[in-house]
Coordinates of C-alpha atoms in Angstrom, one line a residue:
X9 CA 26.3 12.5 -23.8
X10 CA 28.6 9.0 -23.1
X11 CA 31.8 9.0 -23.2
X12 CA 33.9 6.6 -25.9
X13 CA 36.6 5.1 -23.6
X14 CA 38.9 2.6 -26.2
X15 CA 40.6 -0.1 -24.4
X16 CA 42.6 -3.7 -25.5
X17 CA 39.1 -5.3 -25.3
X18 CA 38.7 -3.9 -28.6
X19 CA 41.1 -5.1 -30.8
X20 CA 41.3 -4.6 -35.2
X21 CA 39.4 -1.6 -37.0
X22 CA 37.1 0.5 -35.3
X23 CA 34.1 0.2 -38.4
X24 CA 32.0 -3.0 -37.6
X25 CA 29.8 -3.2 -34.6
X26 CA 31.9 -6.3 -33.8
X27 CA 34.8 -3.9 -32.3
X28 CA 32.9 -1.5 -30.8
X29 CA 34.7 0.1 -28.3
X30 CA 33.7 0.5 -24.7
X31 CA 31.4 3.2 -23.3
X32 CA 30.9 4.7 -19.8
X33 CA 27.8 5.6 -18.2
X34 CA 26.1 9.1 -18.6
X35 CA 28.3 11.7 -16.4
X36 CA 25.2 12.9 -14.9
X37 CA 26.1 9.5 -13.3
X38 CA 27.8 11.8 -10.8
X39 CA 24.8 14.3 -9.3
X40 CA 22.1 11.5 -9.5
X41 CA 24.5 9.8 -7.1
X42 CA 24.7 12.6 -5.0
X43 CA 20.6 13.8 -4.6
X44 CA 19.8 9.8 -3.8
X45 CA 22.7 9.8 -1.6
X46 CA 21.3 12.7 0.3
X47 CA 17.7 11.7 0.5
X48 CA 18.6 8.3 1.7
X49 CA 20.7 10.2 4.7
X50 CA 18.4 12.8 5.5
X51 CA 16.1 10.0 5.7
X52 CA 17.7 7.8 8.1
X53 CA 19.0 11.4 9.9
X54 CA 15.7 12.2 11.6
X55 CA 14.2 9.2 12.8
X56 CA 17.7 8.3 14.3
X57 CA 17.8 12.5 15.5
X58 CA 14.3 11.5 17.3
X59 CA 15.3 8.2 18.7
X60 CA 18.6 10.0 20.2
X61 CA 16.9 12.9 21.3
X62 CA 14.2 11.1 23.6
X63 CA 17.8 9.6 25.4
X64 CA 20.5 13.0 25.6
X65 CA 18.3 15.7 24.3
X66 CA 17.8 16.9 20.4
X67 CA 20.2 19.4 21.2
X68 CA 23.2 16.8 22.1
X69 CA 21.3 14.6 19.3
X70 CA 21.7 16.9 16.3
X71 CA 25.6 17.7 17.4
X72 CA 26.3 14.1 16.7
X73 CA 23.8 13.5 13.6
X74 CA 24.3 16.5 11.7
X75 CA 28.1 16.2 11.1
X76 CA 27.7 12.5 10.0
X77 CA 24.7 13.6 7.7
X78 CA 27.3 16.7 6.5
X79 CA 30.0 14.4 5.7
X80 CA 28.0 11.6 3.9
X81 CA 26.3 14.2 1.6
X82 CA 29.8 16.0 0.4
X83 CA 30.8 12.5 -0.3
X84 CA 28.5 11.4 -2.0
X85 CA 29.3 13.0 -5.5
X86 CA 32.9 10.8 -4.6
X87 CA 30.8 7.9 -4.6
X88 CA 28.8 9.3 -7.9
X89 CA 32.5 9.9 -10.2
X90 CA 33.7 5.9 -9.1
X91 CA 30.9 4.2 -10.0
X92 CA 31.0 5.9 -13.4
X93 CA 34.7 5.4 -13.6
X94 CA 34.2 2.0 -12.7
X95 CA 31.7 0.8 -15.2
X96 CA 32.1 0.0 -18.5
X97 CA 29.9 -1.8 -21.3
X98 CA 29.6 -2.2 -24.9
X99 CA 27.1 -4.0 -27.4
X100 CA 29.2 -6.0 -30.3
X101 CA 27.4 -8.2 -32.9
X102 CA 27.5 -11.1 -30.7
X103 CA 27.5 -10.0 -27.3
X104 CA 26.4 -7.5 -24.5
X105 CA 29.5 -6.9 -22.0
X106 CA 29.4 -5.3 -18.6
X107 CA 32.7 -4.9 -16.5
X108 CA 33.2 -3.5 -13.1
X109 CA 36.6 -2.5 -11.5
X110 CA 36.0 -1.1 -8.6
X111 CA 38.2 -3.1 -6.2
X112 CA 37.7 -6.4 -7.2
X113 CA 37.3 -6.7 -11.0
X114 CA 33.9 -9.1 -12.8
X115 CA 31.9 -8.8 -15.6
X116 CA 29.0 -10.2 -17.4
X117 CA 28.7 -11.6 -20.8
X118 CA 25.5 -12.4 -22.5
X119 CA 24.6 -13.6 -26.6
X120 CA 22.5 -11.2 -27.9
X121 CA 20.5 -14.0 -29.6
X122 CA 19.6 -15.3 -26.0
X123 CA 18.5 -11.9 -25.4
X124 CA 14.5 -12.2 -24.6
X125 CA 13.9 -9.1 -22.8
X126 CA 15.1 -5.5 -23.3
X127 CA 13.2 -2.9 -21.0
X128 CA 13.6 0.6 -20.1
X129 CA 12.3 2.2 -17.1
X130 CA 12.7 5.4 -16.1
X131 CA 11.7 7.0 -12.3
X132 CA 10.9 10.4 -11.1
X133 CA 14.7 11.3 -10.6
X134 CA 15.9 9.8 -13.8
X135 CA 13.5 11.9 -15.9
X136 CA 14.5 14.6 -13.8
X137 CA 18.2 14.4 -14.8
X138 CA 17.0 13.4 -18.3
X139 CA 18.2 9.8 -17.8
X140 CA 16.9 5.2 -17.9
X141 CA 17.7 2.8 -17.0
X142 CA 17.9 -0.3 -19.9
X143 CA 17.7 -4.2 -18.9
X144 CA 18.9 -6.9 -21.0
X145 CA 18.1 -10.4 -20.0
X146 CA 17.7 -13.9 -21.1
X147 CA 14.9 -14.5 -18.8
X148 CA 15.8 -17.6 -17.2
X149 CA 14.6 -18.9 -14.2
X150 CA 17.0 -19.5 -11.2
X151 CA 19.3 -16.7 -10.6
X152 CA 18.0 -14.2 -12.6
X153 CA 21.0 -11.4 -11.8
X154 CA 23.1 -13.9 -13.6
X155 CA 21.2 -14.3 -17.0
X156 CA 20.7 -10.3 -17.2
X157 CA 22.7 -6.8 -17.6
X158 CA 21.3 -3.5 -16.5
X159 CA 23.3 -0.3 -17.8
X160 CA 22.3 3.0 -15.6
X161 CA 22.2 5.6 -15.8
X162 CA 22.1 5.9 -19.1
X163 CA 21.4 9.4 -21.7
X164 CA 17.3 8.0 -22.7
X165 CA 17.6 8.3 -25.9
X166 CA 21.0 6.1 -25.9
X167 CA 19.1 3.9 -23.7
X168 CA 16.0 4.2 -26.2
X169 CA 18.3 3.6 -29.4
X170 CA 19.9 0.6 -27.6
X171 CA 16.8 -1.0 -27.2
X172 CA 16.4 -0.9 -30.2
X173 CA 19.2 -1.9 -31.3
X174 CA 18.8 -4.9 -29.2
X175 CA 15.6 -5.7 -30.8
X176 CA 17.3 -5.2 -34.4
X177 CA 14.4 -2.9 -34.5
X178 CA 14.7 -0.1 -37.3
X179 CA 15.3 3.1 -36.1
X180 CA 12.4 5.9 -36.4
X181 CA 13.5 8.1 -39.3
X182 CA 14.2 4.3 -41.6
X183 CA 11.0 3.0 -40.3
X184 CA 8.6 2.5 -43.4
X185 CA 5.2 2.3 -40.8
X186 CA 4.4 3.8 -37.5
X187 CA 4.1 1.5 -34.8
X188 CA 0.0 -0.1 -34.7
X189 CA -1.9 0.7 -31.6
X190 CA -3.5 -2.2 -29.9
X191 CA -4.5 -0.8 -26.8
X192 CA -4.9 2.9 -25.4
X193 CA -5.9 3.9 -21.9
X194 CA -9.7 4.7 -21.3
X195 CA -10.1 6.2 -17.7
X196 CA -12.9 4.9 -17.7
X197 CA -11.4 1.3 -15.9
X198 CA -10.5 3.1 -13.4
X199 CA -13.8 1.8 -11.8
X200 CA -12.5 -1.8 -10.9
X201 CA -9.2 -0.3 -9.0
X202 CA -10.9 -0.6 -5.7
X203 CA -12.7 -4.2 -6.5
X204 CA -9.0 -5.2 -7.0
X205 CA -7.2 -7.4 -4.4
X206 CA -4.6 -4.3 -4.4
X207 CA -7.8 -2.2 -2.0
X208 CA -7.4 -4.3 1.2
X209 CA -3.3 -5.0 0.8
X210 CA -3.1 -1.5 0.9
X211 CA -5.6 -0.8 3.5
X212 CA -3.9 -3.5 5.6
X213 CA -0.3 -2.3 5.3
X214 CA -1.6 1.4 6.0
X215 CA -3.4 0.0 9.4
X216 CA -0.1 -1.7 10.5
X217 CA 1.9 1.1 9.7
X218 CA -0.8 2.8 12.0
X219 CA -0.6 0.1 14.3
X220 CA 3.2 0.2 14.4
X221 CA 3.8 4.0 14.9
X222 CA 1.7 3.7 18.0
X223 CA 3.9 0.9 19.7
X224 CA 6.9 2.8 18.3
X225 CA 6.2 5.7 20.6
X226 CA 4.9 3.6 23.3
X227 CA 1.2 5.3 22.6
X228 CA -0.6 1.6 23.0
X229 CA -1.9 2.6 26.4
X230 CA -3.6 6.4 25.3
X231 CA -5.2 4.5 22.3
X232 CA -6.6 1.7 24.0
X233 CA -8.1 4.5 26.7
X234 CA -8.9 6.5 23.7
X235 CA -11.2 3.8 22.3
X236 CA -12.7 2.2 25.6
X237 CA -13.4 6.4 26.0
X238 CA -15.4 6.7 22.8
X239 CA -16.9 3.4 22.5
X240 CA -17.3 1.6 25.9
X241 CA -16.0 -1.1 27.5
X242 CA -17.7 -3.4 25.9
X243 CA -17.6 -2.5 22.6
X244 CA -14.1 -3.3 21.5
X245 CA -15.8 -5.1 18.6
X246 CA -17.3 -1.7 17.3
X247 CA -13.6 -0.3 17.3
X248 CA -12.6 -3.2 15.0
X249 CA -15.3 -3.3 12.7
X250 CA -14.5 0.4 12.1
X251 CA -11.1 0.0 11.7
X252 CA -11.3 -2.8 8.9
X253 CA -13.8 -0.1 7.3
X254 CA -10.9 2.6 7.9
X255 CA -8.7 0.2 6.3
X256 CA -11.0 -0.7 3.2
X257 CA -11.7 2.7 2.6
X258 CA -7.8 4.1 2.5
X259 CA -7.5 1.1 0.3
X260 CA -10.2 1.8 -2.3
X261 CA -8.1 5.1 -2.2
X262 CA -5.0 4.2 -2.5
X263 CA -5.5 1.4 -5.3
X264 CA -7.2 4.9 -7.0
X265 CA -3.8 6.2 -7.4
X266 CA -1.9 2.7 -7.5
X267 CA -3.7 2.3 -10.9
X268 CA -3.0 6.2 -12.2
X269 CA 0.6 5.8 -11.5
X270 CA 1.1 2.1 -13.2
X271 CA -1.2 3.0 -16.2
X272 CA -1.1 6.8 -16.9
X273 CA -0.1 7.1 -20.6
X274 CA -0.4 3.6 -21.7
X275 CA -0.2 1.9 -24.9
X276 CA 0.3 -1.3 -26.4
X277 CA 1.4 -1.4 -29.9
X278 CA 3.0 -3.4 -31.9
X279 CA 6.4 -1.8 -33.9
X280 CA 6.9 -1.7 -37.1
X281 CA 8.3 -4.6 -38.8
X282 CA 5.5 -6.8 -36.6
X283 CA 7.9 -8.6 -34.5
X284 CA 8.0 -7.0 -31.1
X285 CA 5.0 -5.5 -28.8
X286 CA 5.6 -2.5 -26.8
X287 CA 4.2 -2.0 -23.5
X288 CA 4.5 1.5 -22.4
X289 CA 2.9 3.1 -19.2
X290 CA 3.9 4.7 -15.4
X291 CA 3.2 8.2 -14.1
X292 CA 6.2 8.9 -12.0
X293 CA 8.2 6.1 -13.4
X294 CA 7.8 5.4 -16.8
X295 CA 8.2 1.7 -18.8
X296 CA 8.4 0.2 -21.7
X297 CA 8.3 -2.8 -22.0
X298 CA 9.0 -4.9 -25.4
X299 CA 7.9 -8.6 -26.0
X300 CA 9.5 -10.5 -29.1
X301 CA 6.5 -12.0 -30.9
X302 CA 8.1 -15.1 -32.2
X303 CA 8.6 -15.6 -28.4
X304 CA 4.9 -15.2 -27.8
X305 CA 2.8 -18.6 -27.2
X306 CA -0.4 -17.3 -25.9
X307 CA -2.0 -15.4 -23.8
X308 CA -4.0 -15.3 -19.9
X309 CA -6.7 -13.7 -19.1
X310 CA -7.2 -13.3 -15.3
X311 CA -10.3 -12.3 -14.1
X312 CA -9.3 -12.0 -9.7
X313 CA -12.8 -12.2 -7.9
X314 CA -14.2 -8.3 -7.6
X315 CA -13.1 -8.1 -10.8
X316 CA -15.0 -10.7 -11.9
X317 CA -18.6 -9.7 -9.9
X318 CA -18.3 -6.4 -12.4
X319 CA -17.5 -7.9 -15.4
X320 CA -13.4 -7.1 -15.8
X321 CA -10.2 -9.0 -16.8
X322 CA -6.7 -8.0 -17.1
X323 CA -4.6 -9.8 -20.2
X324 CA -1.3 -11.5 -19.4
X325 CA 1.3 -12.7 -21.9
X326 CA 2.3 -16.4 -21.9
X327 CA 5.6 -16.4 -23.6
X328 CA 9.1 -17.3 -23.2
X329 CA 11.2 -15.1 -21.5
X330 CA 9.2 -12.6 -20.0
X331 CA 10.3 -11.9 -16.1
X332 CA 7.1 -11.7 -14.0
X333 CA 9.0 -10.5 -10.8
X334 CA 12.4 -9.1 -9.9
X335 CA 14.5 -8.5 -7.0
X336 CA 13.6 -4.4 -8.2
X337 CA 9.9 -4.1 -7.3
X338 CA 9.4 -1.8 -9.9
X339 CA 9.0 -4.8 -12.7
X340 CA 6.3 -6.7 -11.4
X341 CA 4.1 -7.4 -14.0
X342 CA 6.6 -7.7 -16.7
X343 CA 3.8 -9.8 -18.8
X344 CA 0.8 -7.8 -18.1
X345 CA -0.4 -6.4 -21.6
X346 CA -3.8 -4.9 -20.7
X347 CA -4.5 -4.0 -16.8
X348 CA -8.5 -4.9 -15.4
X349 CA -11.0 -3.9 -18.0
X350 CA -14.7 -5.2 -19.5
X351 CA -14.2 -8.7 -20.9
X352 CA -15.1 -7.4 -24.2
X353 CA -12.0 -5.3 -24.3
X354 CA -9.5 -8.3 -23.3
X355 CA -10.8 -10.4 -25.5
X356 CA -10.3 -8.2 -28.4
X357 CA -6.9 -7.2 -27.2
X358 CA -5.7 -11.2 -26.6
X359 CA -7.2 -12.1 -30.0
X360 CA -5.0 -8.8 -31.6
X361 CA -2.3 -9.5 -29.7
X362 CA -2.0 -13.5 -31.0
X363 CA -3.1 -12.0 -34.7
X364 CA -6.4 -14.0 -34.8
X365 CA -9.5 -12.6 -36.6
X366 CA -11.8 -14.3 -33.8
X367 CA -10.0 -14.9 -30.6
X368 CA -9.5 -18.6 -29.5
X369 CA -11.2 -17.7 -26.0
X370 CA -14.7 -17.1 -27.7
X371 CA -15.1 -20.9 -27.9
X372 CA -17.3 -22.9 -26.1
X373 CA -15.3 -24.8 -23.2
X374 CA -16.2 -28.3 -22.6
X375 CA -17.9 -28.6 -18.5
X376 CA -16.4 -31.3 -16.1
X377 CA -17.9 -34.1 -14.3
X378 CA -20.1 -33.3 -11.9
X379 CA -18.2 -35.3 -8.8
X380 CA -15.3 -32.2 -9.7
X381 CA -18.1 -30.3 -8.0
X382 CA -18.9 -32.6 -4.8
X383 CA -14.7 -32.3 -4.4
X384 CA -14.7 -28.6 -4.4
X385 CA -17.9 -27.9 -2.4
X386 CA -16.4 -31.0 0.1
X387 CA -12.8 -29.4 0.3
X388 CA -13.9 -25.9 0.4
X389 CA -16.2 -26.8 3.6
X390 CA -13.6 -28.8 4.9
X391 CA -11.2 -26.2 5.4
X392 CA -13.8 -24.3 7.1
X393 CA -14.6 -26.5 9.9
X394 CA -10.5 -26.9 9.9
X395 CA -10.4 -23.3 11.3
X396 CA -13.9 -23.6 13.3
X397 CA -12.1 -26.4 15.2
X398 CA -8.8 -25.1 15.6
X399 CA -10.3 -22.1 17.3
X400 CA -12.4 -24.0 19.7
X401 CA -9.1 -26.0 20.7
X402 CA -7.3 -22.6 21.3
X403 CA -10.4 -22.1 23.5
X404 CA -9.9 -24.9 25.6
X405 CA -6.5 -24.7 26.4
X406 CA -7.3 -20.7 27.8
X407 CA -7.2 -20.0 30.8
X408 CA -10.5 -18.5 33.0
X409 CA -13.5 -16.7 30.6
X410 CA -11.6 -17.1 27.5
X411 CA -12.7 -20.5 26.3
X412 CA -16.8 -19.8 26.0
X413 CA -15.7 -16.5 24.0
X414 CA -13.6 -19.2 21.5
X415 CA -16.4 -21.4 20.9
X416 CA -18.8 -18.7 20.2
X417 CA -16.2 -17.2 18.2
X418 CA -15.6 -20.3 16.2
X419 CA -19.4 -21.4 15.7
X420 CA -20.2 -17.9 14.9
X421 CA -17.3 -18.3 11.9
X422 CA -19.3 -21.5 11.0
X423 CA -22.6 -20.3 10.9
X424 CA -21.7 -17.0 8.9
X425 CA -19.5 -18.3 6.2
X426 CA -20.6 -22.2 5.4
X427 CA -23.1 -20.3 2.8
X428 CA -19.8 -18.1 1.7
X429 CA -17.5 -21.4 1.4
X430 CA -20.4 -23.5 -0.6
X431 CA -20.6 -20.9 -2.6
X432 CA -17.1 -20.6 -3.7
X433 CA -16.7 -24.3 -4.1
X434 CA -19.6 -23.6 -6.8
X435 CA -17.8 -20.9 -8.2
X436 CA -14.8 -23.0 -8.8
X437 CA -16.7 -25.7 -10.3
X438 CA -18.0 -23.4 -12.8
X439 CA -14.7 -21.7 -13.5
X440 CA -13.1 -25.0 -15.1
X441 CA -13.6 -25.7 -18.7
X442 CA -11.2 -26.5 -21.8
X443 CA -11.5 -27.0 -25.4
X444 CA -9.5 -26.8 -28.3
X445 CA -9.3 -23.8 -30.9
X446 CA -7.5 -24.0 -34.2
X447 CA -4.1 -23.9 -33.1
X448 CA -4.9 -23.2 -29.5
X449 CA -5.2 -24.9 -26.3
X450 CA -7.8 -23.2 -24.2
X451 CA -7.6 -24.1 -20.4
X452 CA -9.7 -22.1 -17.7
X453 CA -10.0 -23.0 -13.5
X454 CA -9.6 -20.8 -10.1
X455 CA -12.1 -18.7 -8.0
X456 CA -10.2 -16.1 -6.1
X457 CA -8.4 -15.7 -9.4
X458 CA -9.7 -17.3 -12.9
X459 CA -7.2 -18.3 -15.4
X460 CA -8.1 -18.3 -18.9
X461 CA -5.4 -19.4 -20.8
X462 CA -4.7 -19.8 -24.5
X463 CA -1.7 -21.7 -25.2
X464 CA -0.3 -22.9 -28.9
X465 CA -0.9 -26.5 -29.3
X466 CA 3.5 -26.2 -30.9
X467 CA 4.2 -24.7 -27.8
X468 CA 3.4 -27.9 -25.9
X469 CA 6.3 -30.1 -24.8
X470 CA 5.0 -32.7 -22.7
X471 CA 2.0 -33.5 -20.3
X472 CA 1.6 -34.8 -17.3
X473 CA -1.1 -36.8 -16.0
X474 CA -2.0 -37.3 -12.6
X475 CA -4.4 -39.3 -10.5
X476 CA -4.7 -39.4 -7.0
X477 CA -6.3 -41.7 -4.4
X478 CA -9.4 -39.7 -4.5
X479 CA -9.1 -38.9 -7.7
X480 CA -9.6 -42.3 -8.8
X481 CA -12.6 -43.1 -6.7
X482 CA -14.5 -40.8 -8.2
X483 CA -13.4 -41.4 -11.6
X484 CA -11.3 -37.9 -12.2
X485 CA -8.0 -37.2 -13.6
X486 CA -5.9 -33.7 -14.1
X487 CA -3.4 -33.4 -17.1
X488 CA -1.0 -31.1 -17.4
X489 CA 0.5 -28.9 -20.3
X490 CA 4.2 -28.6 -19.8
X491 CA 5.7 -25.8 -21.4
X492 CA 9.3 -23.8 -21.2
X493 CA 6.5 -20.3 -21.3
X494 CA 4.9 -18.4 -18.9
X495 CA 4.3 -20.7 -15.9
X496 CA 5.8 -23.7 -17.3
X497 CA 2.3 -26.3 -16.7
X498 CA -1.3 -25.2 -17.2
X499 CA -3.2 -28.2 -15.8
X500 CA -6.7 -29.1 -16.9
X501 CA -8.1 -30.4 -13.2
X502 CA -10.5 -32.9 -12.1
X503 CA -11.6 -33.9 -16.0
X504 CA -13.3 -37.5 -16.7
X505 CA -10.7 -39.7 -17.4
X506 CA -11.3 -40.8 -21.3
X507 CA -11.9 -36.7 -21.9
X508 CA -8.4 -36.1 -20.5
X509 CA -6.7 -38.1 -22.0
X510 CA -8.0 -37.8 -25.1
X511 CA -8.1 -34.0 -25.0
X512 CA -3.9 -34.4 -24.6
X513 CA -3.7 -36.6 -27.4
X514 CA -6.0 -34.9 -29.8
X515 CA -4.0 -31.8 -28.6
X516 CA -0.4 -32.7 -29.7
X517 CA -1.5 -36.0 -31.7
X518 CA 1.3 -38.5 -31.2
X519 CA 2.9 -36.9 -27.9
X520 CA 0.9 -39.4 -25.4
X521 CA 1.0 -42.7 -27.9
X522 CA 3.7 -44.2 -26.3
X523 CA 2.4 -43.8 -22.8
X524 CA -1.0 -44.6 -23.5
X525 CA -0.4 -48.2 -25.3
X526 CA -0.8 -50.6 -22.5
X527 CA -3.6 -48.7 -21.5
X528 CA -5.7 -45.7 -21.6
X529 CA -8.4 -46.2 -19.0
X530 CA -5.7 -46.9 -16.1
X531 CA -3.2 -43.9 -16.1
X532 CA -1.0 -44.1 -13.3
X533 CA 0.4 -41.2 -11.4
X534 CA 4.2 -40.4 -13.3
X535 CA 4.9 -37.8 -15.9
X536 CA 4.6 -37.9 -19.3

């Protein structure tokens, strides 16, 4: 339960939301303080026990640890009771408020109609204690900590009834409609974890973990005897073609349960009233996550490369206001409305989630020039040879037997991935493509990653048109979609020049006429 604390920041009557009065966070404040506290010191207690222990013995070790670890831990509920103390906040018509006064006083102050984002998250520990955590923010870009407030601990159902609140959403029992499902988990995406690029960052952070344990405890020597033992002296390159496997497979695991704990129980809906969609998912730590759909100008459908070989594609939303990272980890993917699954599905969820009977990505996109091709097949061998040669100079300038061992090296990377780097030059030829779609910009480009974005021709601010030296040779331009949503530009790259532009103008008609009066074949290379 939170406490009602009055002070002079709340001045007249005590009826209107206008003079609220201020409120502390939930006292449970006070032992969630205290069980973090002590994990973090136990934590830090036994590698530093270890490290001590190799220098005067664990015995001499835990008589200096231990105490320090007893002390910090009774302290800690200390710690719990003045941050509670300390922090105040209410919610008046106009304003969220935050204050702080431990020893230095501050606050925060933001306009509720600025508001953009209100999420609450909730980790193992904070359902444990029956407690969120809610975060309020404009969503600007620069310094994001400035243009938000977060209020934890908080009781989660005050944190779920402010969100609502927030939202001017109608609470439950008033509500005249249940929320409408959009989306629903179907385990049966779970397939496409491991053909995510999440498989080999995990596998490669679990190898250098690995890799940095062993130096830790000075083990490098054993292991490399270790693997000349089972493999032979001169077969080091068996040993690291099974530890990339090692690697890939504890990946393909651990993306497995990456994916069960960021999408166990999720839904998409959209609330009643039709103005906000709710993102809820997370195993051990729950979100929700609401997006304003007046603030909504399109949507993204990525399609990342494995996905892509077995048919998948995640949706993203393209709207104002919507964090895609924070300095908390945990709210990565603030826009991310459906996670990988078969085309079919995103499509259907984009066109539900923009309210259109037949989605603006089922149209036919318009194919570029084929000298966009010759550029990315040219660039994408390029940058091959690029590394070929840089690893035969590294060759030459090593000492003894080293250098032959470069240049085979590099001409072996030559001869094994030219077909590999053609081949993604084709792909990206064949991944751009844009149209228009009723009320819809439709722009598509990138191999490692495709984009597929639909954007509202009103949400269009400017354009930008570009055309560099090469460019121009070969007859190409890129424009630009400027936008204050999602990104901020979606460009349309290496298009024929007449298609371009007129694509921008027919786009926003009357955005480009100024630019474009002196003359419309010769664009030069400033914004617009």
């Amino acid at each position: 339960m939170t406490d009602m604390t009055g002070t002079s920041g709340a001045s007249g009557g005590s009826g209107s939301a206008a003079e609220e009065s201020w409120r502390r966070l939930d006292p449970r404040t006070v032992w969630l303080t205290a069980v973090l506290t002590g994990g973090a010191v136990c934590g830090t207690a036994i590698p530093t026990t270890v490290v001590l222990g190799r220098d005067i013995g664990f015995g001499a070790a835990l008589s200096w640890v231990l105490p320090v670890a007893a002390l910090l831990i009774l302290l800690s509920p200390l710690a719990g009771l003045l941050h509670r103390r300390s922090v105040r906040y209410r919610i008046t018509d106009e304003f969220v408020e935050v204050r702080s006064d431990l020893v230095l006083s501050s606050g925060r102050k933001l306009r509720r109609e600025r508001l953009r984002t209100v999420d609450v998250t909730a980790s193992p520990l904070h359902r444990l204690f029956g407690l969120a955590e809610l975060t309020a923010g404009t969503g600007q870009g620069g310094d994001g900590n400035k243009e938000r407030v977060k209020l934890a601990p908080l009781n989660r159902h005050e944190a779920e009834r402010l969100r609502r609140s927030l939202l001017n959403q109608p609470e439950p029992e008033t509500a005249v409609a249940g929320p409408h499902l959009l989306a629903g988990i179907d385990w049966s995406w779970l397939r496409y974890a491991p053909v995510s690029f999440a498989a080999p960052a995990i596998g490669a952070v679990v190898v250098g973990l690995g890799l940095r344990i062993v130096g830790r405890f000075d083990l490098e020597k054993s292991a490399f005897e270790y693997v000349v033992e089972v493999f032979g002296n001169g077969r080091i390159w068996a040993a690291v073609l099974v530890l990339v496997a090692a690697g890939l497979a504890v990946g393909m695991l651990g993306s497995l349960v990456w994916f069960v704990e960021q999408w166990w129980d999720y839904r998409l809906e959209r609330e009643p009233g039709g103005t906000t969609l709710l993102c809820r998912r997370g195993l051990f730590t729950t979100r929700s996550v609401s997006i304003e759909q007046r603030r909504l100008r399109g949507v993204d459908v990525a399609e990342p490369l494995g996905s892509r070989l077995f048919g998948a594609a995640r949706v993203d939303a393209v709207g104002t206001g919507i964090r895609t990272s924070d300095d908390d980890k945990k709210t990565a993917g603030y826009g991310t409305l459906l996670p990988a699954a078969p085309r079919g599905t995103a499509d259907q969820v984009a066109a539900s989630v923009l309210r259109e009977e037949s989605g603006p990505l089922a149209v036919p996109l318009r194919a570029h020039p084929t000298a966009a091709r010759r550029k990315r097949v040219v660039w994408a061998v390029t940058a091959l040879a690029a590394l070929c040669l840089m690893l035969t100079l590294v060759g030459a300038v090593l000492p003894g037997s080293l250098p032959p061992a470069a240049w085979i090296a590099g001409w072996t990377v030559a001869v094994m991935l030219s077909p590999a780097a053609v081949l993604l030059g084709l792909d990206a030829y064949r991944s751009l493509g844009h149209a228009l779609s009723g009320a819809y910009v439709v722009i598509r480009s990138g191999t490692l990653t495709r984009h597929t974005v639909a954007l509202q021709r009103s949400g269009v601010i400017g354009w930008k048109i570009r055309q560099s030296v090469f460019q121009r040779r070969a007859g190409l331009i890129s424009v630009t979609a400027l936008t204050p949503a999602g990104s901020g530009a979606y460009t349309v790259r290496d298009t024929a020049e007449a298609d371009g532009i007129g694509f921008a103008g027919t786009a926003v008609p009357g955005l480009l006429d100024q630019f474009l009066a002196p003359s419309v074949s010769r664009p030069d290379r400033s914004d617009s």
